[in-house]
Short mmCIF file of C-alpha atoms in Angstrom, two decimals:
data_model
loop_
_atom_site.label_atom_id
_atom_site.label_comp_id
_atom_site.label_asym_id
_atom_site.label_seq_id
_atom_site.Cartn_x
_atom_site.Cartn_y
_atom_site.Cartn_z
CA MET A 18 37.81 -24.89 56.76
CA LYS A 19 36.80 -21.27 57.22
CA LYS A 20 35.75 -19.73 60.51
CA VAL A 21 32.19 -18.54 61.07
CA TYR A 22 31.37 -15.07 62.40
CA ILE A 23 28.20 -13.44 63.74
CA GLN A 24 27.86 -10.24 61.73
CA SER A 25 24.60 -8.94 63.20
CA VAL A 26 21.90 -9.69 65.75
CA ALA A 27 18.21 -8.82 66.10
CA SER A 28 15.67 -9.75 68.73
CA ILE A 29 11.93 -9.31 69.31
CA SER A 30 11.08 -10.52 72.78
CA ALA A 31 9.21 -9.72 75.97
CA GLN A 32 11.80 -6.96 76.51
CA LYS A 33 12.53 -3.94 74.28
CA THR A 34 15.27 -5.81 72.48
CA PHE A 35 14.26 -4.60 69.00
CA GLU A 36 15.90 -1.24 69.83
CA LYS A 37 19.47 -1.39 68.47
CA ASP A 38 21.33 0.19 71.40
CA TYR A 39 19.18 -1.44 74.10
CA PHE A 40 20.86 -4.13 76.18
CA LEU A 41 18.55 -4.98 79.06
CA GLU A 42 19.01 -1.67 80.89
CA GLU A 43 15.30 -1.23 81.64
CA ILE A 44 13.45 -4.46 82.36
CA GLU A 45 9.80 -5.43 82.23
CA ASP A 46 9.32 -7.45 85.42
CA TYR A 47 6.23 -9.54 84.66
CA GLU A 48 4.01 -11.36 87.12
CA ALA A 49 2.38 -14.04 84.97
CA ASN A 50 2.70 -17.61 83.72
CA VAL A 51 2.54 -16.59 80.04
CA ILE A 52 4.28 -13.51 78.63
CA ASN A 53 3.91 -11.96 75.18
CA VAL A 54 6.49 -10.02 73.19
CA ILE A 55 6.68 -6.23 73.23
CA ASN A 56 5.71 -5.48 69.66
CA PRO A 57 7.73 -3.04 67.57
CA VAL A 58 5.81 -0.66 65.31
CA TYR A 59 5.29 -3.16 62.50
CA LYS A 60 4.17 -0.53 59.99
CA ASP A 61 7.68 0.94 60.15
CA TYR A 62 8.93 -2.27 58.52
CA ILE A 63 5.93 -3.82 56.73
CA PRO A 64 3.18 -2.08 54.70
CA PRO A 65 0.02 -2.10 56.89
CA ALA A 66 -2.05 -3.86 54.21
CA ALA A 67 0.46 -6.70 54.08
CA ALA A 68 0.90 -6.84 57.87
CA ARG A 69 -2.85 -7.36 58.39
CA ARG A 70 -2.64 -10.62 56.45
CA MET A 71 0.36 -11.90 58.37
CA ALA A 72 0.29 -14.08 61.47
CA LYS A 73 2.14 -12.72 64.49
CA GLY A 74 5.02 -15.16 64.07
CA ILE A 75 5.51 -14.07 60.45
CA LYS A 76 5.53 -10.39 61.41
CA MET A 77 8.04 -10.99 64.19
CA GLY A 78 10.29 -13.02 61.89
CA VAL A 79 10.14 -10.56 58.99
CA VAL A 80 10.89 -7.55 61.19
CA ALA A 81 13.70 -9.31 63.09
CA SER A 82 15.26 -10.40 59.79
CA LYS A 83 15.12 -6.84 58.42
CA ILE A 84 16.77 -5.46 61.57
CA ALA A 85 19.51 -8.12 61.34
CA LEU A 86 20.17 -7.33 57.67
CA HIS A 87 20.30 -3.59 58.37
CA ASP A 88 22.73 -4.20 61.24
CA ALA A 89 24.93 -6.23 58.88
CA GLY A 90 24.75 -3.59 56.15
CA LEU A 91 23.29 -6.05 53.64
CA GLU A 92 20.29 -5.94 51.34
CA SER A 93 20.13 -9.70 50.77
CA VAL A 94 21.84 -12.95 51.71
CA ASP A 95 22.79 -16.22 50.01
CA ALA A 96 20.51 -18.42 52.14
CA VAL A 97 17.77 -18.27 54.77
CA ILE A 98 17.60 -20.92 57.50
CA THR A 99 14.99 -20.82 60.25
CA GLY A 100 14.15 -22.91 63.27
CA THR A 101 10.73 -23.15 64.90
CA GLY A 102 9.09 -25.52 67.32
CA MET A 103 5.42 -24.80 66.61
CA GLY A 104 5.44 -22.69 63.45
CA CYS A 105 2.49 -20.35 62.94
CA VAL A 106 0.43 -22.11 65.58
CA ARG A 107 -2.31 -19.45 65.68
CA ASP A 108 -3.27 -20.12 62.06
CA SER A 109 -3.16 -23.85 62.78
CA GLU A 110 -5.65 -23.29 65.59
CA LYS A 111 -7.87 -21.15 63.34
CA PHE A 112 -8.00 -23.84 60.65
CA VAL A 113 -8.77 -26.67 63.05
CA SER A 114 -11.45 -24.55 64.75
CA ALA A 115 -13.00 -23.79 61.34
CA ILE A 116 -13.13 -27.53 60.57
CA ILE A 117 -15.06 -28.15 63.79
CA ASP A 118 -17.33 -25.08 63.58
CA ASN A 119 -18.26 -25.63 59.91
CA ASP A 120 -18.68 -29.39 60.15
CA GLU A 121 -15.77 -29.87 57.73
CA GLN A 122 -17.48 -27.86 54.97
CA TYR A 123 -17.00 -24.51 53.19
CA LEU A 124 -13.41 -24.17 54.40
CA THR A 125 -11.09 -21.49 53.06
CA PRO A 126 -7.46 -22.60 52.72
CA THR A 127 -5.81 -19.34 53.85
CA SER A 128 -5.17 -20.30 57.50
CA PHE A 129 -3.94 -23.74 56.46
CA ILE A 130 -1.52 -22.31 53.90
CA GLN A 131 -0.13 -19.80 56.39
CA SER A 132 0.11 -22.34 59.24
CA THR A 133 2.98 -24.38 57.79
CA HIS A 134 6.25 -24.22 59.67
CA ASN A 135 8.24 -22.88 56.72
CA THR A 136 5.91 -19.89 56.19
CA VAL A 137 8.26 -17.53 58.08
CA GLY A 138 11.33 -18.52 56.06
CA GLY A 139 9.38 -18.33 52.82
CA GLN A 140 7.97 -14.89 53.61
CA ILE A 141 11.43 -13.57 54.49
CA ALA A 142 12.81 -14.90 51.20
CA LEU A 143 9.97 -13.23 49.28
CA GLU A 144 10.68 -9.92 51.03
CA LEU A 145 14.40 -10.19 50.18
CA GLN A 146 13.88 -11.74 46.74
CA CYS A 147 16.34 -14.40 47.91
CA LYS A 148 16.14 -17.39 45.57
CA GLY A 149 18.88 -19.37 47.29
CA TYR A 150 18.85 -22.18 49.86
CA ASN A 151 15.82 -21.93 52.16
CA PHE A 152 15.25 -24.46 54.89
CA THR A 153 13.26 -24.69 58.11
CA TYR A 154 14.12 -27.02 61.00
CA VAL A 155 11.36 -28.27 63.31
CA HIS A 156 13.34 -30.15 65.96
CA ALA A 157 11.50 -29.06 69.13
CA SER A 158 13.90 -27.19 71.44
CA ASN A 159 16.85 -28.01 69.16
CA SER A 160 15.23 -26.25 66.20
CA PHE A 161 17.41 -23.13 66.37
CA GLU A 162 20.58 -25.12 67.01
CA SER A 163 19.81 -27.28 63.96
CA ALA A 164 19.56 -24.15 61.81
CA LEU A 165 22.78 -22.87 63.38
CA PHE A 166 24.60 -26.15 62.67
CA ASP A 167 23.43 -26.20 59.03
CA ALA A 168 24.61 -22.62 58.44
CA LYS A 169 27.92 -23.29 60.16
CA LEU A 170 28.69 -26.28 57.91
CA GLN A 171 27.87 -24.38 54.72
CA LEU A 172 29.98 -21.38 55.69
CA GLU A 173 32.94 -23.49 56.84
CA LEU A 174 32.94 -25.29 53.48
CA ASN A 175 32.63 -21.95 51.67
CA GLU A 176 29.37 -22.98 49.98
CA GLU A 177 27.84 -19.62 50.94
CA LYS A 178 29.18 -16.23 52.09
CA ASN A 179 26.31 -14.74 54.13
CA ILE A 180 23.45 -16.69 55.70
CA LEU A 181 20.45 -15.33 57.61
CA ILE A 182 19.40 -17.65 60.43
CA GLY A 183 16.76 -17.30 63.11
CA GLY A 184 14.48 -18.89 65.65
CA VAL A 185 10.82 -17.90 65.92
CA ASP A 186 7.81 -19.14 67.90
CA GLU A 187 4.48 -17.56 68.76
CA LEU A 188 1.90 -18.24 71.47
CA GLY A 189 -1.50 -19.70 70.57
CA ASP A 190 -4.50 -19.58 72.92
CA HIS A 191 -5.56 -23.21 72.51
CA THR A 192 -2.01 -24.58 72.65
CA THR A 193 -1.39 -22.54 75.80
CA LYS A 194 -4.50 -24.02 77.45
CA ILE A 195 -3.31 -27.54 76.63
CA ASN A 196 0.14 -26.85 78.11
CA LYS A 197 -1.52 -25.56 81.27
CA LEU A 198 -3.66 -28.72 81.53
CA ILE A 199 -0.60 -30.99 81.31
CA ASN A 200 1.35 -28.81 83.79
CA HIS A 201 4.00 -27.69 81.32
CA ILE A 202 3.02 -24.11 82.22
CA LYS A 203 3.01 -23.04 85.86
CA ALA A 204 -0.42 -23.03 87.47
CA GLU A 205 0.22 -19.74 89.25
CA ALA A 206 1.53 -16.36 88.16
CA VAL A 207 5.22 -15.89 88.97
CA LYS A 208 7.20 -12.67 89.16
CA SER A 209 10.01 -12.75 86.60
CA SER A 210 12.67 -11.75 89.11
CA GLU A 211 11.58 -14.61 91.41
CA LEU A 212 11.35 -17.33 88.77
CA LEU A 213 14.18 -19.50 90.08
CA VAL A 214 12.82 -19.57 93.64
CA SER A 215 9.25 -20.47 92.64
CA ASN A 216 9.83 -24.16 93.54
CA THR A 217 6.93 -25.38 91.40
CA THR A 218 6.54 -27.52 88.31
CA GLY A 219 6.16 -26.07 84.83
CA ALA A 220 7.64 -22.99 83.20
CA VAL A 221 6.57 -19.45 82.34
CA TYR A 222 5.88 -19.60 78.61
CA GLY A 223 6.81 -16.88 76.13
CA GLU A 224 7.36 -16.18 72.45
CA GLY A 225 9.84 -14.32 70.27
CA ALA A 226 11.96 -14.05 67.15
CA ASN A 227 15.75 -13.78 67.12
CA PHE A 228 17.67 -13.47 63.83
CA PHE A 229 21.34 -13.28 62.93
CA VAL A 230 23.55 -12.89 59.87
CA LEU A 231 26.42 -15.37 59.82
CA SER A 232 29.40 -15.03 57.50
CA ASN A 233 32.75 -16.66 56.83
CA GLU A 234 34.35 -13.26 56.33
CA LYS A 235 35.61 -11.43 59.40
CA LYS A 236 34.70 -7.75 59.64
CA ASP A 237 35.46 -5.08 62.21
CA THR A 238 31.77 -4.91 63.12
CA CYS A 239 31.25 -8.63 63.83
CA TYR A 240 29.93 -9.66 67.24
CA ALA A 241 31.62 -13.00 67.86
CA GLU A 242 32.94 -16.20 66.34
CA LEU A 243 30.70 -19.26 66.31
CA ALA A 244 33.17 -21.95 67.34
CA SER A 245 31.07 -25.08 67.88
CA VAL A 246 27.53 -26.49 68.20
CA LYS A 247 26.61 -29.93 69.53
CA MET A 248 23.17 -31.46 70.12
CA PHE A 249 21.77 -34.49 71.91
CA ASN A 250 18.25 -35.88 71.88
CA THR A 251 18.26 -37.45 75.33
CA LEU A 252 20.70 -37.35 78.23
CA ALA A 253 20.34 -38.42 81.84
CA GLU A 254 21.26 -35.77 84.43
CA GLU A 255 24.48 -37.60 85.27
CA GLU A 256 25.45 -37.78 81.59
CA VAL A 257 25.32 -34.03 80.98
CA LEU A 258 28.57 -33.34 82.82
CA GLN A 259 30.29 -36.22 81.06
CA GLU A 260 29.25 -34.97 77.60
CA PHE A 261 30.16 -31.43 78.58
CA LYS A 262 33.71 -32.44 79.43
CA LEU A 263 34.01 -34.28 76.11
CA PHE A 264 32.71 -31.17 74.32
CA LEU A 265 35.37 -29.02 75.99
CA LYS A 266 38.08 -31.54 75.13
CA GLU A 267 36.98 -31.57 71.47
CA ASN A 268 37.44 -27.79 71.44
CA ASN A 269 40.80 -27.88 73.31
CA LEU A 270 39.34 -26.12 76.33
CA LYS A 271 39.19 -26.62 80.09
CA VAL A 272 36.53 -25.53 82.57
CA GLU A 273 38.65 -22.57 83.65
CA ASP A 274 38.83 -21.35 80.02
CA ILE A 275 35.09 -20.55 80.01
CA ASP A 276 34.52 -16.90 80.91
CA LEU A 277 30.73 -17.05 80.93
CA LEU A 278 28.26 -19.94 81.19
CA VAL A 279 24.75 -19.15 79.95
CA LEU A 280 22.13 -21.56 81.30
CA GLY A 281 18.49 -22.08 80.32
CA ASN A 282 16.96 -22.35 83.83
CA ASN A 283 13.19 -21.87 83.58
CA GLY A 284 12.07 -22.38 87.18
CA ASP A 285 10.68 -25.91 86.62
CA ILE A 286 11.65 -27.74 89.80
CA GLU A 287 11.56 -31.10 87.99
CA PHE A 288 14.10 -30.23 85.29
CA ASP A 289 16.30 -27.37 86.53
CA GLY A 290 18.51 -30.01 88.12
CA TYR A 291 20.19 -30.47 84.72
CA TYR A 292 21.43 -26.89 84.94
CA ASN A 293 22.20 -26.95 88.66
CA ASN A 294 24.46 -30.00 88.33
CA LEU A 295 26.46 -28.34 85.57
CA SER A 296 26.52 -25.05 87.45
CA LYS A 297 28.39 -26.69 90.35
CA GLU A 298 31.34 -27.36 88.04
CA PHE A 299 31.60 -23.62 87.39
CA ASN A 300 31.85 -22.25 90.92
CA ASN A 301 34.60 -19.84 89.86
CA THR A 302 32.96 -18.85 86.56
CA GLN A 303 30.45 -16.11 85.92
CA GLN A 304 27.05 -17.57 85.07
CA ALA A 305 23.96 -16.10 83.42
CA TYR A 306 20.33 -17.03 82.75
CA TYR A 307 17.67 -15.53 80.51
CA LYS A 308 14.28 -17.27 80.49
CA HIS A 309 12.94 -14.95 83.18
CA LEU A 310 13.34 -12.22 80.53
CA CYS A 311 11.86 -13.94 77.45
CA GLY A 312 9.90 -16.92 78.75
CA GLU A 313 10.21 -20.56 77.72
CA PHE A 314 9.55 -21.60 74.12
CA HIS A 315 11.11 -24.02 71.66
CA THR A 316 13.54 -21.49 70.22
CA ALA A 317 14.21 -19.56 73.44
CA SER A 318 17.88 -20.53 73.09
CA SER A 319 18.09 -18.07 70.19
CA PHE A 320 17.54 -15.31 72.79
CA ALA A 321 20.54 -16.71 74.71
CA PHE A 322 22.52 -16.58 71.46
CA TRP A 323 21.55 -12.89 71.12
CA LEU A 324 22.56 -12.25 74.73
CA ALA A 325 25.94 -13.99 74.42
CA SER A 326 26.75 -12.24 71.13
CA LYS A 327 26.06 -8.83 72.68
CA VAL A 328 28.14 -9.68 75.75
CA LEU A 329 31.16 -10.58 73.61
CA LYS A 330 30.90 -7.40 71.56
CA ILE A 331 30.08 -4.94 74.35
CA GLN A 332 32.19 -6.78 76.96
CA SER A 333 29.53 -6.32 79.61
CA LEU A 334 26.90 -8.60 81.17
CA PRO A 335 23.64 -6.93 82.32
CA GLU A 336 23.03 -7.23 86.05
CA VAL A 337 19.56 -8.72 85.48
CA ALA A 338 21.03 -11.74 83.65
CA LYS A 339 23.61 -12.65 86.31
CA LEU A 340 23.10 -16.02 87.98
CA ASN A 341 25.99 -15.55 90.40
CA GLN A 342 28.15 -12.64 91.51
CA LYS A 343 31.47 -13.63 89.98
CA THR A 344 33.14 -10.96 87.89
CA ILE A 345 35.53 -11.04 84.97
CA ALA A 346 37.48 -8.30 83.21
CA THR A 347 37.33 -9.63 79.64
CA TYR A 348 34.89 -12.02 77.99
CA LYS A 349 36.67 -14.23 75.49
CA THR A 350 34.81 -17.56 75.57
CA VAL A 351 31.11 -18.10 76.24
CA LEU A 352 29.32 -21.45 76.52
CA LEU A 353 25.54 -21.87 76.19
CA TYR A 354 23.68 -24.92 77.50
CA ASN A 355 19.98 -25.55 76.99
CA GLN A 356 17.48 -28.39 77.30
CA TYR A 357 13.71 -28.68 77.63
CA ARG A 358 12.08 -31.16 80.00
CA GLY A 359 15.14 -33.41 79.93
CA GLU A 360 15.33 -33.65 76.13
CA ASN A 361 17.02 -31.90 73.19
CA HIS A 362 20.19 -30.78 74.90
CA SER A 363 22.61 -28.42 73.19
CA PHE A 364 26.04 -26.89 73.77
CA THR A 365 26.97 -23.77 71.79
CA LEU A 366 30.43 -22.21 72.01
CA LEU A 367 31.11 -18.57 71.08
CA LYS A 368 34.44 -16.76 71.11
CA LYS A 369 35.50 -13.13 70.99
CA CYS A 370 36.63 -12.07 67.51
#
């Protein structure tokens, strides 16, 4: 089977990640329990008339995909695969509100049509005139990893040459209120830099779009090799370490072979124990975290994928992402671990090209 390479990366997040040469040098340190993305100038990528009709998630996805394609030096791809937890939730909220306000009468279908989860992937394909494979995964916090796994299989089997993949989620007012009521969002505002010492339940929620071009052809400009992806629906805290060791064994690696461990700590005192237990096995390994920069959302792990890819290419880890003070001269192997509220666990292994 062929190897899979990350040819380009693009990110729209609560930081200025849409700028090509930016790598977390200047940080927005928020004090909030919900953080929005820093919007690029959408009219630079999408005609204003078209942008006005697009939901925020669609605009983020379309722009991130265009940046990723430009970075890869491509005008189109063979397939588009997206992952999203909530889809275009704002349009869903608009449609449901219209049903209630209008007593289920005189409804226009626009918001309903644009609220489906595959709207982002479909809009990207229309922009690219890509008539190939187009699929959207809605697997909660494993949505991005599912898209990643699908693309990896197709490229390894040489079914496609270049595949655009991405994870995108947007914030909706009503959905945010519900998550606050059920304590999934922190009750109080938290400073980003103090997220892990907040000692409270819930997370700081965010949104974003992160897109990548994957290929089975190695180029001088590629960021990293995608070596392995593994997902689990449910794991007990004590089972995470056991599965992790099996994952390393399957990839002929030992703990000491991992140069960087990227963890999805989100400051939720009830569930960060999953990360802390694994972290103890890596006392001599450099560790990183990222949800204080982008917030928690179903496809937040795609931001970690962006971070790890940049680290392997640039060979530098930004100070703001460091979870401990270990140092390493060369990054060759990076492992990502993510879960959300004890479910949908994933291990992703990247290697230096």
